[in-house]
Coordinates of C-alpha atoms in Angstrom, one line a residue:
M1 CA 176.6 11.8 28.7
A2 CA 175.7 9.0 26.3
G3 CA 178.6 7.9 24.2
R4 CA 181.3 8.5 26.9
P5 CA 183.3 5.5 28.1
A6 CA 181.6 3.3 30.6
L7 CA 183.0 3.1 34.1
W8 CA 184.0 -0.4 34.9
L9 CA 184.5 -1.5 38.4
G10 CA 185.4 -5.2 37.9
P11 CA 183.8 -8.2 39.4
L12 CA 181.9 -7.3 42.5
L13 CA 179.0 -9.0 44.4
L14 CA 176.3 -6.7 45.9
L15 CA 173.1 -8.0 47.3
S16 CA 170.9 -6.0 49.7
L17 CA 168.9 -8.1 52.1
W18 CA 167.3 -5.3 54.2
V19 CA 163.5 -5.0 54.3
S20 CA 161.9 -1.6 54.3
L21 CA 159.6 -0.8 57.1
A22 CA 158.0 2.1 55.2
P23 CA 154.2 1.9 55.4
A24 CA 153.7 1.9 51.6
S25 CA 152.1 -0.8 49.5
L26 CA 152.4 -4.2 51.1
L27 CA 152.5 -5.7 47.6
R28 CA 155.7 -3.8 46.7
R29 CA 157.3 -5.0 49.9
L30 CA 156.3 -8.5 49.2
G31 CA 157.6 -8.2 45.6
E32 CA 161.0 -6.9 46.9
H33 CA 161.2 -9.7 49.4
I34 CA 160.5 -12.4 46.9
Q35 CA 162.9 -11.0 44.4
R36 CA 165.7 -11.0 47.0
V37 CA 165.0 -14.6 48.0
Q38 CA 165.0 -15.7 44.4
E39 CA 168.1 -13.8 43.4
S40 CA 170.0 -14.9 46.5
S41 CA 169.4 -18.5 45.5
G42 CA 171.3 -17.9 42.3
L43 CA 174.4 -15.9 43.2
S44 CA 176.7 -18.5 41.7
L45 CA 176.5 -21.0 38.9
T46 CA 176.4 -24.5 40.1
S47 CA 177.6 -26.3 37.0
G48 CA 179.2 -25.6 33.6
P49 CA 182.1 -23.4 32.5
G50 CA 181.1 -20.6 34.8
A51 CA 180.8 -22.7 38.0
G52 CA 181.5 -20.6 41.1
A53 CA 181.7 -17.4 39.1
L54 CA 180.5 -14.0 40.3
P55 CA 178.8 -11.4 38.1
K56 CA 180.5 -8.2 37.1
L57 CA 179.3 -4.8 38.1
G58 CA 179.6 -1.8 35.9
W59 CA 178.3 1.8 35.6
L60 CA 177.3 3.8 32.5
E61 CA 177.2 7.6 32.4
Q62 CA 173.8 8.5 31.0
P63 CA 172.2 11.9 30.1
L64 CA 169.8 13.0 32.7
D65 CA 167.6 14.5 30.0
P66 CA 168.1 12.5 26.8
F67 CA 165.5 14.7 25.0
N68 CA 167.5 17.9 25.5
T69 CA 170.9 17.8 23.9
S70 CA 171.9 21.2 25.4
D71 CA 171.4 19.7 29.0
R72 CA 174.9 18.3 29.9
R73 CA 173.8 16.8 33.3
S74 CA 174.3 13.1 33.7
F75 CA 173.9 10.2 36.1
L76 CA 175.5 6.8 36.7
Q77 CA 173.4 3.8 35.8
R78 CA 174.2 0.4 37.2
Y79 CA 174.4 -2.8 35.2
W80 CA 175.4 -6.4 35.9
V81 CA 177.1 -8.8 33.5
N82 CA 177.3 -12.6 33.2
D83 CA 179.7 -13.4 30.4
W84 CA 180.6 -16.9 31.4
H85 CA 178.5 -18.5 28.6
W86 CA 179.3 -15.9 25.9
A87 CA 180.7 -18.0 23.1
S88 CA 181.9 -15.2 20.8
P89 CA 181.4 -11.5 20.0
R90 CA 178.9 -12.6 17.4
G91 CA 176.8 -14.4 20.0
P92 CA 173.4 -13.0 21.1
V93 CA 173.0 -10.5 24.0
F94 CA 170.2 -11.0 26.5
L95 CA 169.4 -7.6 28.0
H96 CA 167.4 -8.0 31.3
L97 CA 165.7 -4.7 32.1
G98 CA 165.1 -3.6 35.7
G99 CA 161.9 -2.1 36.8
E100 CA 160.6 -0.2 39.8
G101 CA 163.1 -1.4 42.3
S102 CA 166.7 -2.3 42.9
L103 CA 168.2 -4.8 40.3
G104 CA 170.5 -7.3 42.1
S105 CA 173.4 -9.4 40.8
G106 CA 171.2 -12.5 40.9
S107 CA 169.2 -11.1 38.0
V108 CA 172.0 -12.2 35.6
M109 CA 173.0 -15.4 37.3
R110 CA 169.9 -17.5 37.6
G111 CA 166.3 -17.7 36.4
H112 CA 165.6 -16.5 32.8
P113 CA 167.4 -15.1 30.8
A114 CA 170.4 -16.5 32.6
A115 CA 169.1 -20.1 32.4
L116 CA 168.6 -19.7 28.6
A117 CA 172.1 -18.2 28.0
P118 CA 174.2 -21.5 27.9
A119 CA 172.2 -23.0 25.1
W120 CA 172.9 -20.1 22.8
G121 CA 176.2 -18.8 24.1
A122 CA 174.7 -15.5 25.1
L123 CA 176.0 -12.6 27.0
V124 CA 173.6 -11.6 29.8
I125 CA 173.4 -8.0 31.0
G126 CA 171.0 -6.6 33.6
L127 CA 170.3 -2.8 33.4
E128 CA 168.9 -1.1 36.5
H129 CA 166.1 1.5 35.9
R130 CA 166.9 5.1 36.5
F131 CA 165.9 6.5 39.9
Y132 CA 165.8 3.1 41.5
G133 CA 168.3 1.0 43.4
L134 CA 171.7 2.8 43.2
S135 CA 171.0 4.4 39.8
V136 CA 169.6 7.6 41.4
P137 CA 170.8 10.9 39.9
A138 CA 172.5 13.4 42.2
G139 CA 170.1 15.9 43.6
G140 CA 167.6 13.7 45.3
L141 CA 163.9 12.9 44.6
D142 CA 162.2 16.3 44.6
V143 CA 159.6 16.9 41.9
A144 CA 162.0 19.0 39.8
Q145 CA 164.2 15.9 39.6
L146 CA 161.4 13.4 39.2
R147 CA 160.3 15.0 35.9
F148 CA 163.2 13.0 34.4
L149 CA 161.6 9.7 35.7
S150 CA 159.3 8.1 33.2
S151 CA 159.1 5.0 31.0
R152 CA 160.1 7.2 28.0
H153 CA 163.3 8.2 29.8
A154 CA 163.9 4.6 30.7
L155 CA 163.6 3.5 27.1
A156 CA 166.0 6.2 26.0
D157 CA 168.4 4.7 28.6
V158 CA 167.9 1.3 27.0
A159 CA 168.8 2.6 23.6
S160 CA 171.8 4.5 24.9
A161 CA 173.0 1.6 27.0
R162 CA 172.5 -0.8 24.0
L163 CA 174.9 1.3 21.9
S164 CA 177.5 1.9 24.7
L165 CA 177.6 -1.7 25.9
A166 CA 178.0 -3.0 22.4
R167 CA 181.1 -0.8 22.0
L168 CA 182.4 -1.7 25.5
F169 CA 182.2 -5.4 25.0
N170 CA 183.1 -5.3 21.3
V171 CA 179.8 -7.0 20.4
S172 CA 179.4 -7.7 16.7
A173 CA 177.0 -5.6 14.7
S174 CA 175.3 -8.8 13.6
S175 CA 174.6 -9.9 17.2
P176 CA 170.9 -9.9 18.0
W177 CA 169.9 -8.1 21.2
I178 CA 166.9 -9.6 23.0
C179 CA 165.2 -7.7 25.8
F180 CA 163.7 -9.5 28.8
G181 CA 161.6 -8.0 31.6
G182 CA 158.9 -8.8 34.1
S183 CA 156.0 -6.7 35.3
Y184 CA 156.6 -3.0 34.6
A185 CA 160.0 -4.0 33.2
G186 CA 158.2 -6.5 31.0
S187 CA 156.2 -3.6 29.5
L188 CA 159.5 -1.8 29.0
A189 CA 160.9 -4.8 27.1
A190 CA 157.9 -4.8 24.8
W191 CA 158.1 -1.1 24.3
A192 CA 161.8 -1.2 23.6
R193 CA 161.2 -3.4 20.6
L194 CA 158.2 -1.2 19.6
K195 CA 160.2 2.1 19.7
F196 CA 163.7 0.8 18.8
P197 CA 163.3 -2.1 16.4
H198 CA 166.7 -1.3 14.8
L199 CA 168.4 -1.8 18.2
I200 CA 166.3 -4.5 19.8
F201 CA 165.8 -7.7 17.7
A202 CA 163.1 -9.2 19.9
S203 CA 161.6 -9.1 23.4
V204 CA 160.3 -11.5 26.0
A205 CA 157.7 -9.6 28.2
S206 CA 156.6 -11.5 31.3
S207 CA 153.5 -10.3 33.2
A208 CA 153.7 -7.0 31.4
P209 CA 150.8 -4.6 32.1
V210 CA 150.9 -2.6 28.9
R211 CA 147.5 -1.0 29.4
A212 CA 147.5 1.9 31.8
V213 CA 144.3 2.2 33.8
L214 CA 143.1 4.6 36.5
D215 CA 140.7 2.2 38.3
F216 CA 142.2 -1.3 38.4
S217 CA 139.1 -3.0 39.8
E218 CA 139.9 -6.1 37.6
Y219 CA 142.7 -6.9 40.0
N220 CA 140.4 -8.0 42.8
E221 CA 138.1 -9.8 40.3
V222 CA 141.1 -12.1 39.6
V223 CA 141.9 -12.4 43.3
S224 CA 138.3 -13.4 44.0
R225 CA 138.3 -15.9 41.2
S226 CA 141.7 -17.4 42.2
L227 CA 140.5 -17.9 45.8
M228 CA 137.8 -20.1 44.4
S229 CA 140.1 -22.0 42.1
T230 CA 140.7 -25.6 43.2
A231 CA 143.7 -25.8 40.8
V232 CA 145.7 -23.5 43.1
G233 CA 144.2 -24.6 46.5
G234 CA 141.2 -22.3 46.6
S235 CA 137.5 -23.1 47.0
P236 CA 134.1 -21.3 47.1
E237 CA 134.3 -21.8 50.9
C238 CA 137.7 -20.0 51.0
R239 CA 136.3 -17.0 49.1
A240 CA 133.3 -16.8 51.4
A241 CA 135.6 -17.0 54.4
A242 CA 137.8 -14.2 53.1
S243 CA 134.7 -12.0 52.6
A244 CA 133.5 -12.9 56.2
A245 CA 136.9 -12.0 57.6
F246 CA 136.8 -8.5 56.1
A247 CA 133.2 -8.0 57.2
E248 CA 134.2 -8.9 60.8
V249 CA 137.2 -6.4 60.6
E250 CA 134.8 -3.7 59.5
R251 CA 132.2 -4.6 62.2
R252 CA 134.9 -4.3 64.9
L253 CA 136.1 -1.0 63.5
R254 CA 132.5 0.4 63.8
A255 CA 132.0 -1.1 67.3
G256 CA 133.7 1.6 69.3
R257 CA 137.0 2.5 70.9
E258 CA 137.3 -0.7 73.0
A259 CA 136.7 -3.0 70.0
R260 CA 139.1 -1.0 67.9
G261 CA 141.8 -1.2 70.6
A262 CA 141.3 -5.0 70.8
L263 CA 141.5 -5.2 67.0
R264 CA 144.7 -3.2 67.0
A265 CA 146.3 -5.5 69.5
E266 CA 145.2 -8.7 67.7
L267 CA 146.4 -7.5 64.3
G268 CA 149.7 -6.2 65.7
A269 CA 149.0 -2.7 64.5
C270 CA 151.7 0.0 64.9
S271 CA 149.2 2.8 65.8
S272 CA 145.7 3.6 66.8
L273 CA 142.6 3.0 64.6
G274 CA 140.7 6.1 65.6
G275 CA 140.8 8.0 62.3
A276 CA 138.7 7.1 59.2
E277 CA 141.8 7.5 57.0
D278 CA 143.8 5.1 59.1
Q279 CA 141.0 2.5 59.1
A280 CA 140.9 2.7 55.3
E281 CA 144.7 2.2 55.2
L282 CA 144.4 -0.8 57.4
L283 CA 141.7 -2.4 55.2
G284 CA 143.9 -1.6 52.2
E285 CA 146.9 -3.4 53.8
L286 CA 144.7 -6.4 54.5
Q287 CA 143.5 -6.5 50.9
A288 CA 147.1 -6.3 49.7
L289 CA 148.0 -9.2 52.0
V290 CA 145.3 -11.4 50.3
G291 CA 146.1 -10.0 46.9
G292 CA 149.8 -10.8 47.5
A293 CA 149.0 -14.4 48.3
V294 CA 147.3 -14.7 44.9
Q295 CA 149.8 -12.5 42.9
Y296 CA 152.8 -14.4 44.1
D297 CA 151.1 -17.8 44.6
A298 CA 153.5 -20.8 45.2
Q299 CA 156.7 -18.8 44.5
A300 CA 159.9 -19.2 46.5
G301 CA 160.0 -16.5 49.2
A302 CA 156.3 -15.9 49.2
P303 CA 155.0 -16.0 52.8
L304 CA 151.5 -17.2 51.8
S305 CA 150.2 -19.2 48.9
V306 CA 146.5 -19.4 48.0
R307 CA 146.4 -22.9 49.5
R308 CA 148.0 -21.8 52.8
L309 CA 145.9 -18.7 53.1
C310 CA 142.7 -20.7 52.5
G311 CA 143.9 -23.2 55.1
L312 CA 144.2 -20.5 57.7
L313 CA 140.9 -18.9 56.8
L314 CA 139.0 -22.2 57.0
E315 CA 140.9 -23.6 60.0
G316 CA 138.2 -23.0 62.6
R317 CA 135.1 -23.4 60.4
S318 CA 133.9 -26.6 62.3
N319 CA 132.8 -24.5 65.3
R320 CA 130.7 -22.3 62.9
S321 CA 132.0 -19.2 64.8
R322 CA 131.4 -15.9 63.0
S323 CA 134.9 -14.8 64.0
A324 CA 136.7 -18.0 62.8
P325 CA 137.7 -16.5 59.3
Y326 CA 138.8 -13.3 61.0
H327 CA 141.2 -15.3 63.3
G328 CA 142.5 -17.0 60.2
L329 CA 143.2 -13.6 58.6
R330 CA 144.9 -12.5 61.8
R331 CA 147.2 -15.5 61.6
A332 CA 147.9 -14.7 58.0
V333 CA 149.0 -11.2 59.0
Q334 CA 151.4 -12.7 61.6
V335 CA 152.9 -15.0 58.9
V336 CA 153.5 -12.1 56.5
M337 CA 154.9 -9.7 59.1
H338 CA 157.3 -12.4 60.4
S339 CA 158.4 -13.2 56.9
L340 CA 159.1 -9.5 56.1
G341 CA 160.8 -8.9 59.4
Q342 CA 158.3 -6.2 60.5
R343 CA 157.5 -5.6 64.1
C344 CA 154.0 -4.4 63.5
L345 CA 151.4 -3.7 60.7
S346 CA 151.8 0.0 59.7
F347 CA 148.9 1.8 58.2
S348 CA 149.0 5.4 59.4
R349 CA 147.9 7.7 56.6
A350 CA 149.8 10.7 58.0
E351 CA 152.9 8.6 58.2
T352 CA 152.4 7.3 54.7
V353 CA 152.2 10.8 53.3
A354 CA 155.2 11.9 55.4
R355 CA 157.4 9.1 54.2
L356 CA 156.4 9.5 50.6
K357 CA 157.4 13.2 50.8
V358 CA 160.9 12.3 51.8
T359 CA 163.3 13.3 48.9
D360 CA 166.4 11.7 50.2
P361 CA 166.8 8.4 48.4
Q362 CA 168.7 6.9 51.3
V363 CA 165.7 7.5 53.6
S364 CA 162.8 7.0 51.2
G365 CA 162.9 3.2 51.2
V366 CA 162.7 0.8 48.3
G367 CA 161.4 3.2 45.6
D368 CA 157.9 3.9 46.9
R369 CA 158.0 7.6 46.2
Q370 CA 159.4 7.1 42.7
W371 CA 156.8 4.4 41.8
L372 CA 153.9 6.5 43.2
Y373 CA 155.2 9.3 41.0
Q374 CA 155.1 7.1 37.9
T375 CA 151.5 5.9 38.8
C376 CA 150.5 9.5 39.1
T377 CA 152.1 10.6 35.8
E378 CA 151.8 7.6 33.6
F379 CA 150.0 4.5 34.7
G380 CA 147.3 4.8 37.4
F381 CA 147.1 1.1 38.4
Y382 CA 145.0 2.0 41.6
V383 CA 143.4 -1.2 42.9
T384 CA 139.9 -0.8 44.1
C385 CA 137.1 -3.0 45.5
E386 CA 134.0 -0.8 44.9
D387 CA 132.2 -3.3 42.7
P388 CA 129.3 -4.9 44.7
R389 CA 130.7 -8.4 43.7
C390 CA 134.1 -7.7 45.3
P391 CA 134.4 -9.8 48.4
F392 CA 136.6 -7.4 50.4
S393 CA 136.2 -4.0 51.9
R394 CA 135.1 -1.0 49.7
L395 CA 137.9 0.9 51.3
P396 CA 140.2 2.5 50.4
T397 CA 138.3 4.2 47.6
L398 CA 139.8 5.5 44.3
P399 CA 139.5 9.1 45.3
S400 CA 141.5 8.5 48.5
Q401 CA 144.3 6.9 46.4
L402 CA 144.3 9.7 43.9
E403 CA 144.5 12.1 46.8
L404 CA 148.1 10.9 47.4
C405 CA 149.1 12.3 44.0
E406 CA 147.8 15.7 45.2
R407 CA 149.2 15.6 48.7
V408 CA 152.6 14.3 47.8
F409 CA 153.3 15.8 44.4
G410 CA 150.6 18.5 43.9
L411 CA 149.1 16.6 40.9
S412 CA 145.4 16.9 40.4
T413 CA 143.1 14.0 39.6
S414 CA 142.4 15.5 36.1
S415 CA 146.1 15.4 35.4
V416 CA 146.4 11.8 36.4
V417 CA 143.4 10.9 34.2
Q418 CA 145.0 12.7 31.3
A419 CA 148.4 11.0 31.9
V420 CA 146.8 7.5 31.8
G421 CA 145.2 8.4 28.4
Q422 CA 148.4 9.7 27.0
T423 CA 150.3 6.5 28.0
N424 CA 147.9 4.3 26.2
S425 CA 147.9 6.6 23.2
Y426 CA 151.7 6.6 23.0
Y427 CA 152.3 2.8 23.5
G428 CA 149.0 1.4 22.1
G429 CA 147.6 -0.2 25.2
Q430 CA 146.9 -3.9 24.8
T431 CA 147.4 -3.7 21.0
P432 CA 150.9 -2.2 20.9
G433 CA 151.7 -3.4 17.4
A434 CA 155.3 -4.5 18.1
T435 CA 156.7 -7.4 16.2
Q436 CA 158.9 -10.2 17.5
V437 CA 157.5 -9.9 21.1
L438 CA 156.4 -12.8 23.2
F439 CA 154.0 -11.9 26.0
I440 CA 153.9 -14.4 28.8
N441 CA 151.3 -14.4 31.6
G442 CA 149.8 -16.6 34.3
D443 CA 146.1 -16.8 34.6
T444 CA 146.4 -16.6 38.5
D445 CA 148.2 -13.3 38.2
P446 CA 145.8 -10.3 38.5
W447 CA 148.1 -8.3 36.2
H448 CA 147.4 -10.5 33.2
M449 CA 144.2 -8.4 32.8
L450 CA 146.3 -5.5 31.6
S451 CA 148.6 -7.5 29.4
V452 CA 148.4 -9.3 26.0
T453 CA 147.1 -12.8 26.5
Q454 CA 146.2 -13.7 22.9
A455 CA 148.4 -13.5 19.8
L456 CA 147.9 -10.3 17.9
G457 CA 149.6 -11.6 14.8
P458 CA 152.2 -14.0 13.5
S459 CA 155.1 -12.1 15.1
E460 CA 153.3 -10.8 18.2
A461 CA 152.9 -14.0 20.2
A462 CA 151.2 -14.6 23.6
L463 CA 151.4 -17.4 26.1
L464 CA 148.9 -17.8 29.0
I465 CA 150.2 -20.4 31.6
P466 CA 147.4 -22.0 33.6
G467 CA 147.9 -21.8 37.4
A468 CA 151.0 -19.5 37.1
S469 CA 151.4 -16.4 39.2
H470 CA 153.2 -13.0 38.6
C471 CA 156.4 -13.4 36.6
M472 CA 156.6 -17.1 37.7
D473 CA 158.2 -18.1 34.4
M474 CA 161.2 -15.9 35.2
A475 CA 161.9 -17.5 38.6
P476 CA 164.6 -20.2 39.0
E477 CA 163.4 -23.7 38.3
R478 CA 162.2 -25.8 41.2
P479 CA 161.1 -29.4 41.5
S480 CA 157.6 -28.3 42.5
D481 CA 157.1 -26.4 39.2
S482 CA 153.8 -27.5 37.6
P483 CA 153.7 -29.3 34.2
S484 CA 152.1 -26.2 32.7
L485 CA 154.9 -24.0 33.9
L486 CA 157.5 -26.4 32.5
L487 CA 155.7 -26.5 29.2
G488 CA 155.5 -22.7 29.2
R489 CA 159.3 -22.4 29.7
Q490 CA 159.8 -24.8 26.8
S491 CA 157.6 -22.6 24.6
I492 CA 159.8 -19.6 25.5
S493 CA 162.9 -21.6 24.6
Q494 CA 161.4 -22.6 21.3
Q495 CA 160.4 -19.0 20.5
L496 CA 164.0 -17.9 21.2
Q497 CA 165.2 -20.6 18.8
I498 CA 163.0 -19.3 16.1
W499 CA 164.1 -15.7 16.6
L500 CA 167.9 -16.6 16.8
R501 CA 167.6 -18.7 13.6
L502 CA 165.9 -15.8 11.9
A503 CA 168.7 -13.4 13.1
K504 CA 171.3 -15.8 11.8
Q505 CA 169.6 -16.0 8.4
S506 CA 169.2 -12.2 8.3
S507 CA 172.9 -11.7 9.1
A508 CA 174.0 -14.2 6.4
S509 CA 171.8 -12.6 3.7
S510 CA 173.2 -9.2 4.5
G511 CA 176.8 -10.4 4.6
G512 CA 177.2 -9.7 8.4

């Protein structure tokens, strides 16, 4: 239960490098892969007082149901600690929140907030999200258990961990706690400040989709626009080639069994393409591949950038062949599958449903079942291409995606619609009203459409970085970083300086 002593396991290093072969969202698999690559590049500090250090691993005992004091069940929540730059118990604490996946040790060793810690003598703590990674309660992932998985439960964990960790590390009551997070965890960081302003002094929310939405058609609008952007290596010809490639895939799907068999062989598909559901799944995977090139453009570990994808799609245009863009898309599939270590492109609808129904966390993969549950019960976020201006296939449709909620969890479409509305009502959507929050987004990232990209007031700031992709500001610095990204990171540092100066003044005035 909250308030019990933390379980401390001492300095350990744990980094998982396996890649799930589950046929769930390709975007999630890409995200996991990129996170592992970026974290593995920062497992030790290369200079300064903590050179060669390893992070510490700890566990907190947390209430399974923090909203029911009579429920005595608990679970162990994993956290990582980097205390090498912590100057004193009065120094700030940078609390890095985990999201819909495993949180590795590299999360507190490199990239932000770890890169920002030396300047302010900060203690860096990474808190894994309940039901993900190794922070899965006993009892598995059946629906009765998953009712304890939500952003509200996660925020209760943040508040409980904030109090327990302050006691464990003897942190001064005057020390400011600043939350960091990216993507869904970025939303959590903003909401932690919104709901617990007495515990969280400020928050840095990167690529945070704070507005829940059922039909996220805006995602592909940004993908289409980015494929045309010369700033990231796109062009109008590239967008046209992408559209032609998808049209050719659909033509071959309609052309009969022999053509579908050839398509299966050329794309390296794991199973047949006879069923309409499987064909829609395939088209969805191909959309995710193109979307992933945009969402994670130019990041370390990303198999494809916009520039490279466009190069493949336009490689054979000189011969004016109708199938040239398709062959470019085929090569793009091969690049991604090789990078992810996958033998073939999996898209069986029946297999997807079967895997998502697995309740054993050791078998269910990288959190696909858990995240689907959260989309069904809180966020939606279903990417569609049903607008006539969308350059990709109209499949899969929104109803087919919503059907997963019914088939896997028994949740009706009306309940999902209601849940999305309740989420926006509870958190405020794109006008959350939280003070001392910095929202950071890149205009190449499709998720910026659901975030806060313009300042809502003097203490609710926003930064939109030109040419930056999803959570790019959080990644370890590289020589290839653009001037706009470098300037964006400087702005984050300056905002932190303002907040920490304010915290110091507040502590002095109160006699802390």
